[in-house]
Each structure stands twice: as structure tokens, then as C-alpha cells.
PDB file of C-alpha atoms in Angstrom:
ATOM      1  CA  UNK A 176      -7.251  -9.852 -13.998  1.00 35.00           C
ATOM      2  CA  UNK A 177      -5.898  -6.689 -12.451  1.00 35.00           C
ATOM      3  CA  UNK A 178      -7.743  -3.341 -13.268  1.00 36.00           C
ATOM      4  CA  UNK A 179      -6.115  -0.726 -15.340  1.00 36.00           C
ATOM      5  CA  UNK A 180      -6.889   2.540 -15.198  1.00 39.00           C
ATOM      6  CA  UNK A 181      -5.202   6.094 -15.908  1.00 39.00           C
ATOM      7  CA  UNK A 182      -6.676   7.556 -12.212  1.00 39.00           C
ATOM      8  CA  UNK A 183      -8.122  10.547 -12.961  1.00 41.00           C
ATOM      9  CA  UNK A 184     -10.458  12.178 -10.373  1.00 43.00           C
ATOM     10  CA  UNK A 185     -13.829  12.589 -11.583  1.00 42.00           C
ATOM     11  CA  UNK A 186     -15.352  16.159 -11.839  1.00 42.00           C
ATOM     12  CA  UNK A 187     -18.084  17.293  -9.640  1.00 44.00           C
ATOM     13  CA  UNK A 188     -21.259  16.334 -11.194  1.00 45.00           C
ATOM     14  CA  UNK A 189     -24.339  16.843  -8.861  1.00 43.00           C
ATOM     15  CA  UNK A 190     -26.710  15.193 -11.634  1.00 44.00           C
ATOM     16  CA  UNK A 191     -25.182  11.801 -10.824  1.00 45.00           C
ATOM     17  CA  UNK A 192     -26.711  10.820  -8.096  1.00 43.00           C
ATOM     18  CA  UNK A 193     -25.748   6.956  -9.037  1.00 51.00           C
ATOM     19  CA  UNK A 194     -22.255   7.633  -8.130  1.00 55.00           C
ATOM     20  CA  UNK A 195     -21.093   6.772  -4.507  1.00 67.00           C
ATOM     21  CA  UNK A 196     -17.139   6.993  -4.836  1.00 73.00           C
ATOM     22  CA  UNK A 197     -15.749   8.595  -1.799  1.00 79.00           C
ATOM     23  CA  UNK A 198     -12.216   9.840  -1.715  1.00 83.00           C
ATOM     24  CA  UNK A 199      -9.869  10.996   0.916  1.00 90.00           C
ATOM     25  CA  UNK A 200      -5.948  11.339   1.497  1.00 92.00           C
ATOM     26  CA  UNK A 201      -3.795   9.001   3.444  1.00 93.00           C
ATOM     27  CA  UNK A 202      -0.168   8.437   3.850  1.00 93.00           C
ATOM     28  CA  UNK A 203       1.057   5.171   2.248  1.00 94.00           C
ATOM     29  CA  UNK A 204       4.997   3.419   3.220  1.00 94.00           C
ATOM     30  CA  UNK A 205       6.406   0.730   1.408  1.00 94.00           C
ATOM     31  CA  UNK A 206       9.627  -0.409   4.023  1.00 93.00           C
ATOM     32  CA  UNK A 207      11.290  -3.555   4.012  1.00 90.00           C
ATOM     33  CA  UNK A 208      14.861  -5.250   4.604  1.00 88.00           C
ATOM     34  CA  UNK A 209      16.972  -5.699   1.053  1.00 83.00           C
ATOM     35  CA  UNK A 210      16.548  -9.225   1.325  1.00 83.00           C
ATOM     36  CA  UNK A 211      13.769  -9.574   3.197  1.00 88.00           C
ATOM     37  CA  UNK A 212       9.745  -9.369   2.851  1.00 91.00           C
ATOM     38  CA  UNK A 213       8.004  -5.934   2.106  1.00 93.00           C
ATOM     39  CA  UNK A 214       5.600  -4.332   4.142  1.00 95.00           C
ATOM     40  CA  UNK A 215       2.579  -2.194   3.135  1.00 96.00           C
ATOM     41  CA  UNK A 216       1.194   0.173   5.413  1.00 95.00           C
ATOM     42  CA  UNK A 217      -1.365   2.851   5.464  1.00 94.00           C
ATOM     43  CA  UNK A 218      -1.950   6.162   8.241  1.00 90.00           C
ATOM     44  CA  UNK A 219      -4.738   8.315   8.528  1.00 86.00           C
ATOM     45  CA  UNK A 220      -3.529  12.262   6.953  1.00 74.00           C
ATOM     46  CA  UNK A 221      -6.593  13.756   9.533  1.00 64.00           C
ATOM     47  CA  UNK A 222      -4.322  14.474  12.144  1.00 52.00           C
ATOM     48  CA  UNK A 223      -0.565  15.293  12.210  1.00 48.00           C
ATOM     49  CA  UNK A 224       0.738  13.362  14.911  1.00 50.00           C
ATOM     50  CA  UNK A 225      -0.874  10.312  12.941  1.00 48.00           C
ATOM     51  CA  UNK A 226       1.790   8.386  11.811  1.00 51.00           C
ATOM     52  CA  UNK A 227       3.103   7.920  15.155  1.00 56.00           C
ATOM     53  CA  UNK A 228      -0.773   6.256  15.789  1.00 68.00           C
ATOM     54  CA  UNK A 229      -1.647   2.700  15.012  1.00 79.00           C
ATOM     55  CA  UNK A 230      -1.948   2.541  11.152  1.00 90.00           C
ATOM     56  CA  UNK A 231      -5.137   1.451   9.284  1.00 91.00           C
ATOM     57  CA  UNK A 232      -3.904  -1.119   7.680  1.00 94.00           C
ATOM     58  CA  UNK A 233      -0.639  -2.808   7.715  1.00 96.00           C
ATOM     59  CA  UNK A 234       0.255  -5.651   5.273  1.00 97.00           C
ATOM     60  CA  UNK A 235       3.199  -8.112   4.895  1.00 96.00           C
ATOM     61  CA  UNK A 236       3.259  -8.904   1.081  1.00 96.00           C
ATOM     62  CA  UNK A 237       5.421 -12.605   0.304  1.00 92.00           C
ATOM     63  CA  UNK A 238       7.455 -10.654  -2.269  1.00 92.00           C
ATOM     64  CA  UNK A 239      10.814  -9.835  -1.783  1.00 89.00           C
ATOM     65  CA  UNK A 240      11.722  -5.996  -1.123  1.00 87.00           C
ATOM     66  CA  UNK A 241      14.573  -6.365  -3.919  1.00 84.00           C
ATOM     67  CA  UNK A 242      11.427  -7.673  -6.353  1.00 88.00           C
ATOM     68  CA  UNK A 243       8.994  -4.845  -5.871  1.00 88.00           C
ATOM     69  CA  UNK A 244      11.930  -2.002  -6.090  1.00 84.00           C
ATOM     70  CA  UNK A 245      12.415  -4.017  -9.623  1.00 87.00           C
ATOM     71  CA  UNK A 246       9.279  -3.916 -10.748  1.00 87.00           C
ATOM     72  CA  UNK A 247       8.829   0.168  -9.413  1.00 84.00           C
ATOM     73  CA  UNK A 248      11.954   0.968 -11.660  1.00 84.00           C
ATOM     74  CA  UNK A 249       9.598   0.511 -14.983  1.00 81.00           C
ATOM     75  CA  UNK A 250       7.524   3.044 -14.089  1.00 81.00           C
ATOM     76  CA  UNK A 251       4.079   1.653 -13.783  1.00 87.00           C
ATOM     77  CA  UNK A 252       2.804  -0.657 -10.690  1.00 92.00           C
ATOM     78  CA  UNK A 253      -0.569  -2.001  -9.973  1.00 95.00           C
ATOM     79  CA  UNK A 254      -0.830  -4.094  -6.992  1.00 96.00           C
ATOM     80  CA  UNK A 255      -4.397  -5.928  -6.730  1.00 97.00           C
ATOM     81  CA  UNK A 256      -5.041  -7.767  -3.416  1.00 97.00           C
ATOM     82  CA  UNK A 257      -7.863  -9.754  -3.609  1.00 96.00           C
ATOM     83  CA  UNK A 258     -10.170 -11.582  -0.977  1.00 93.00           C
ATOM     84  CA  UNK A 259     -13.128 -14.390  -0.959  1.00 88.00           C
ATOM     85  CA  UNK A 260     -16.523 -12.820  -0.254  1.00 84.00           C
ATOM     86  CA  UNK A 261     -17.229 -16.065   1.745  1.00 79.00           C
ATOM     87  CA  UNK A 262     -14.066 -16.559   3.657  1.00 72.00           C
ATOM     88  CA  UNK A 263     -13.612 -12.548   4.382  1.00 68.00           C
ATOM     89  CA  UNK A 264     -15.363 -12.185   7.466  1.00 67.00           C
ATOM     90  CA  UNK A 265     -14.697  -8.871   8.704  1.00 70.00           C
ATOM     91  CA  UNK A 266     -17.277  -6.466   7.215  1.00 75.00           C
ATOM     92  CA  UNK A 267     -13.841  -3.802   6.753  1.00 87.00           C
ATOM     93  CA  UNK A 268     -11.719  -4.619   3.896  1.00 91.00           C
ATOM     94  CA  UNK A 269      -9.242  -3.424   6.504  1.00 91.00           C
ATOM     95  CA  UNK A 270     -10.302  -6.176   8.884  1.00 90.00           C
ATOM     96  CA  UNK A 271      -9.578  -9.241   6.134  1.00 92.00           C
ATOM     97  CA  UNK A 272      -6.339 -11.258   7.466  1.00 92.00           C
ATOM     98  CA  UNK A 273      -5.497 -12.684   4.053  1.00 94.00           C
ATOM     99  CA  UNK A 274      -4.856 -12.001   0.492  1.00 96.00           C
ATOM    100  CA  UNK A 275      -4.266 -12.920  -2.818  1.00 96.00           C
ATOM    101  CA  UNK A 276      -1.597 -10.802  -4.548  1.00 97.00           C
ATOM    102  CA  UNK A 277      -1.073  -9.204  -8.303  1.00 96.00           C
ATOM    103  CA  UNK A 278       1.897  -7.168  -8.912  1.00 93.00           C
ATOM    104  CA  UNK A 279       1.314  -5.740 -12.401  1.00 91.00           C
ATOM    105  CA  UNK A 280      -0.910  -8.978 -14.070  1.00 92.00           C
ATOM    106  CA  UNK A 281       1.058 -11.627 -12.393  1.00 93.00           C
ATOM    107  CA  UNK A 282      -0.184 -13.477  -9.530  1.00 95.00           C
ATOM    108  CA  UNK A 283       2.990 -13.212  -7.006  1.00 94.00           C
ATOM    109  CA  UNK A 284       2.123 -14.948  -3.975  1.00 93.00           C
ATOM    110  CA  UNK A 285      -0.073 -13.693  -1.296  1.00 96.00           C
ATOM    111  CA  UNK A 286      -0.706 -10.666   1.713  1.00 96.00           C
ATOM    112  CA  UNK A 287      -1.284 -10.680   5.093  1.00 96.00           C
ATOM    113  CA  UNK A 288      -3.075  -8.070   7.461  1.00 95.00           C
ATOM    114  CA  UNK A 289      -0.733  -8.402  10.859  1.00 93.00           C
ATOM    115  CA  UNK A 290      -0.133  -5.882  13.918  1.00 93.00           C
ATOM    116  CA  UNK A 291       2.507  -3.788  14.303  1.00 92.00           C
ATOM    117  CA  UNK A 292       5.592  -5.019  15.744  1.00 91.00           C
ATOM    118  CA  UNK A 293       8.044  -3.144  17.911  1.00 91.00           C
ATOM    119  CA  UNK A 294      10.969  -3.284  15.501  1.00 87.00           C
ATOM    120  CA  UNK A 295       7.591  -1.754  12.928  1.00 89.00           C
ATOM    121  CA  UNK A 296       7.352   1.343  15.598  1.00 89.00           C
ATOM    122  CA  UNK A 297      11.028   1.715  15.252  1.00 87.00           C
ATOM    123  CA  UNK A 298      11.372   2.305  11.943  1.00 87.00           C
ATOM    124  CA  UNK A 299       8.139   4.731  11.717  1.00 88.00           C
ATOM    125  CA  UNK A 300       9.870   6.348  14.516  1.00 87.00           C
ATOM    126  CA  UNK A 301      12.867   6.734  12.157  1.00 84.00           C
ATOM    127  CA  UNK A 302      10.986   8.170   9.305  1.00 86.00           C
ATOM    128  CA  UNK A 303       8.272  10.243  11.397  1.00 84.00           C
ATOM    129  CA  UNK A 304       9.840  13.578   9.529  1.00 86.00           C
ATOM    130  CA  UNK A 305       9.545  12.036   6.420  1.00 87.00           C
ATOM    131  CA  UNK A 306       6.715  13.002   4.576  1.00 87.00           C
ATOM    132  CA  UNK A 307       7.211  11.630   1.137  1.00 88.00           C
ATOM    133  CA  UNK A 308      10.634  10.359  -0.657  1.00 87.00           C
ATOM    134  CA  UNK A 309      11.912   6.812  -1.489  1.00 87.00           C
ATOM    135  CA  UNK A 310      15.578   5.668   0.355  1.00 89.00           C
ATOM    136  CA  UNK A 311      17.746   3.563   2.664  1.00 88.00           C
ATOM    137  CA  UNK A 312      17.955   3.903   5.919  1.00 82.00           C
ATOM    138  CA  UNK A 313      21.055   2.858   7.305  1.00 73.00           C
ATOM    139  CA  UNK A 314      21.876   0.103   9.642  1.00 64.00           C
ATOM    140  CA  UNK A 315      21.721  -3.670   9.266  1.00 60.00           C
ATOM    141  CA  UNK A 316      18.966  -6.168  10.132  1.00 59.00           C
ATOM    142  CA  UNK A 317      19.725  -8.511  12.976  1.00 62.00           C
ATOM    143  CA  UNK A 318      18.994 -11.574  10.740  1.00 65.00           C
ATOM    144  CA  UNK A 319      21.825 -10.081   7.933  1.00 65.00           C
ATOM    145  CA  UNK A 320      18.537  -9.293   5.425  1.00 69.00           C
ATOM    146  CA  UNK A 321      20.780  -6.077   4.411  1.00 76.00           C
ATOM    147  CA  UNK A 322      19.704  -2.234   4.505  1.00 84.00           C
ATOM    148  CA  UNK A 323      16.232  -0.867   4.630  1.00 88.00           C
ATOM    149  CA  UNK A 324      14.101   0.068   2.064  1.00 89.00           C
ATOM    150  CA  UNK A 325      11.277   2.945   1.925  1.00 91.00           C
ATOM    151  CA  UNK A 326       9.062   4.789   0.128  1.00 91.00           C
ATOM    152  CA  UNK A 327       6.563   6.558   1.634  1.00 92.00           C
ATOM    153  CA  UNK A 328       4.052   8.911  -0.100  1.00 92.00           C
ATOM    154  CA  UNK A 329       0.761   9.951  -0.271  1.00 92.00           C
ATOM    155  CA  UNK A 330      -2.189   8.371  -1.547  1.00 94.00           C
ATOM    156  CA  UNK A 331      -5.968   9.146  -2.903  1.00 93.00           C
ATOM    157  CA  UNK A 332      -7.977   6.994  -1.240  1.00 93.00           C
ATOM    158  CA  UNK A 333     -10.934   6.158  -2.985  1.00 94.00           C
ATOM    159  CA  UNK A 334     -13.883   3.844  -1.744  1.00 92.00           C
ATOM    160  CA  UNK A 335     -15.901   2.475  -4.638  1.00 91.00           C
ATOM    161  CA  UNK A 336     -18.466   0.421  -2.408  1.00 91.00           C
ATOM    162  CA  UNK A 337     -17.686  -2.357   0.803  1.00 89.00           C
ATOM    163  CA  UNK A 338     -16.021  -4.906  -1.444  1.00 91.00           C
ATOM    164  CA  UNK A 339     -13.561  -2.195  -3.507  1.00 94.00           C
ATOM    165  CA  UNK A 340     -11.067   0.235  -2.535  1.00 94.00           C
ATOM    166  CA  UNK A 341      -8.083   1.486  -4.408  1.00 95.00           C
ATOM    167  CA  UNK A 342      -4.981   3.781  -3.603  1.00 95.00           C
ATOM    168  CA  UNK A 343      -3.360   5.880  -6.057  1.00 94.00           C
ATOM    169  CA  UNK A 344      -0.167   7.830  -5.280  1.00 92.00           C
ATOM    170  CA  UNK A 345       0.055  11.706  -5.657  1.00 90.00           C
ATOM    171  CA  UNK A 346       2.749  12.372  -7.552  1.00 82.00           C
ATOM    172  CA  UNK A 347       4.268  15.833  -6.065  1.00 73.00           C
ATOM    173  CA  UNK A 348       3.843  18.870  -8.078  1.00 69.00           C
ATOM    174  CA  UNK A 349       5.429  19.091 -11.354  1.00 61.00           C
ATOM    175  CA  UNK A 350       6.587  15.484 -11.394  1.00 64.00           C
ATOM    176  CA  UNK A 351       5.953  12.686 -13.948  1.00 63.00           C
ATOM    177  CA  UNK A 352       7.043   9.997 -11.599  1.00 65.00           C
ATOM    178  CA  UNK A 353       6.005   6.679 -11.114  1.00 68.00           C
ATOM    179  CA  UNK A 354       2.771   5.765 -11.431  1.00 86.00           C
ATOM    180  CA  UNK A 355       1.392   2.921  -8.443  1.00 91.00           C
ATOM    181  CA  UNK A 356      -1.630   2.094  -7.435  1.00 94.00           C
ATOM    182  CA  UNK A 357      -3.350  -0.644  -4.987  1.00 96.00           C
ATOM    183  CA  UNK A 358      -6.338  -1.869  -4.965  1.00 97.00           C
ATOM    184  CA  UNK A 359      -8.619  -4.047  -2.360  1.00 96.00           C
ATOM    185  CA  UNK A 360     -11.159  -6.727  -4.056  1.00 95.00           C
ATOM    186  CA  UNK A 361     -13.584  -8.421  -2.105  1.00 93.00           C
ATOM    187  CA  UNK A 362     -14.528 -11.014  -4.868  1.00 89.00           C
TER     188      UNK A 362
END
């Protein structure tokens, strides 16, 4: 079952001392060839030359770019990734290789952690001016997969405990936009 919730940052309440959510900003970029496999990958916001750094986490989903910009165009995506407790061996959620996939209820296949690939550092090289926006960069793949796809914004980060994280993105200011959000499960 994938959680559904209307993210809305709690208020500062110094009472609660049961409460250990932590949250932070990072930048988030969805890229991926029309025809081909989407990536998911996450960069530290501490620094500013950190998207040209090795990202935190960087995910191959085994959904179709073409099928996740369909399911963005309703509005409302929630992504849950989920891992075994006893086959996840890294202590990181960052550091599990493999995933089980939700997109919005549906089970849809699976993730995979993997390292960044040359033709990866390309295209981050492309878009290191971008800071948020959703397009096409132009040019073709080698293996005829068709343009590329991106949307890059930023995300609320928010650590619930060592087996659950989620990522919300910040809409920018004044906009009702889509509403996505990704979260990790350790199960």
C-alpha cells in the first residue's frame, strides 16, 4: 500500500520530544530518453557547485520515461520504493541496490541504485544551470530511444527514522503545480 499524505511541514513544537523527523533540502532530476528507462537522482543543496559532485542517490526505475511523464500529467504522483529489512544490507537506505516500485498504488516493476555513468555526467553537465523546470533537451540517443526528458526540482527531504525517508517537491512560489512525492521503505 503506498502512503498518502497532503505534506505539510509540521510546526515547531518543543513539547514533543517523541518526534525525531529531520528535514533538509535537496535537488531532485527525473531525466530519461523518450523511449527509454527513467532515471531518479538526488544532489546535496549544501554546496553550490554540488550538482556537478557525485549524487546521493541515483536510481534507474524499469518504467518507461513516456509512462511516468503520463502518469505526472494528472497531477498527483507518489512513488514508493520499497526494500526487505533482511535482504537490505547497507545500514543507508541510500546504500540498498534494489527496489520494489509503486507509481501511484500500482506495483510497476522495480528500482535499482547504480553509479553514474559518463553519458549520466553529460547530461548533468547539460543542465548544471538549471535549477528547477521540466523539458527536452535536444539531440538523439545513440540507440534511437528519441529526445531527452527532465525535470528537475527541489525536494524536502524528510527522514522519519533508518528504515523511512520521503521526498516531497517544492512547488515554486505561487504555483499549484504538480504534486510528487517519493518515498524509501525499509520493510
Amino acid at each position: 500500500m503506498v502512503p498518502c499524505c497532503g505534506f505539510q511541514p509540521a510546526a515547531d513544537d518543543s513539547s514533543d520530544t517523541a518526534s525525531t523527523t529531520t528535514t533538509t533540502t535537496v535537488t531532485g532530476t527525473f531525466f530519461g530518453y523518450r523511449r527509454g528507462r527513467v532515471s531518479f537522482c538526488l544532489h546535496d543543496d549544501s554546496s553550490s557547485s554540488s550538482r556537478a559532485a557525485a549524487p546521493l542517490l541515483l536510481l534507474e526505475f524499469a518504467v518507461p520515461t513516456a509512462y511516468l511523464a503520463r502518469e505526472m500529467q494528472h497531477g498527483l504522483l507518489r512513488i514508493a520504493l520499497e526494500c526487505d529489512r533482511a535482504r537490505a544490507s547497507s545500514a543507508s537506505l541510500f546504500g540498498v541496490s534494489a527496489w520494489s516500485m509503486y507509481c501511484n498504488g500500482r506495483k510497476v516493476g522495480f528500482a535499482v541504485r547504480r553509479q553514474m555513468s559518463e553519458g549520466d555526467a553529460a547530461v548533468f553537465k547539460l543542465m548544471q544551470s538549471i535549477s528547477v523546470g521540466a523539458g527536452v533537451l535536444p539531440g538523439e540517443s545513440r540507440s534511437g530511444d528519441g529526445d531527452l526528458m527532465y525535470l528537475r526540482a527541489s525536494f524536502e527531504r524528510v527522514i522519519g527514522s533508518v528504515d523511512s525517508e520521503s521526498f516531497h517537491m517544492i512547488n515554486p512560489v505561487g504555483s499549484t503545480g504538480q504534486q510528487l512525492s517519493i518515498f524509501l521503505l525499509r520493510t
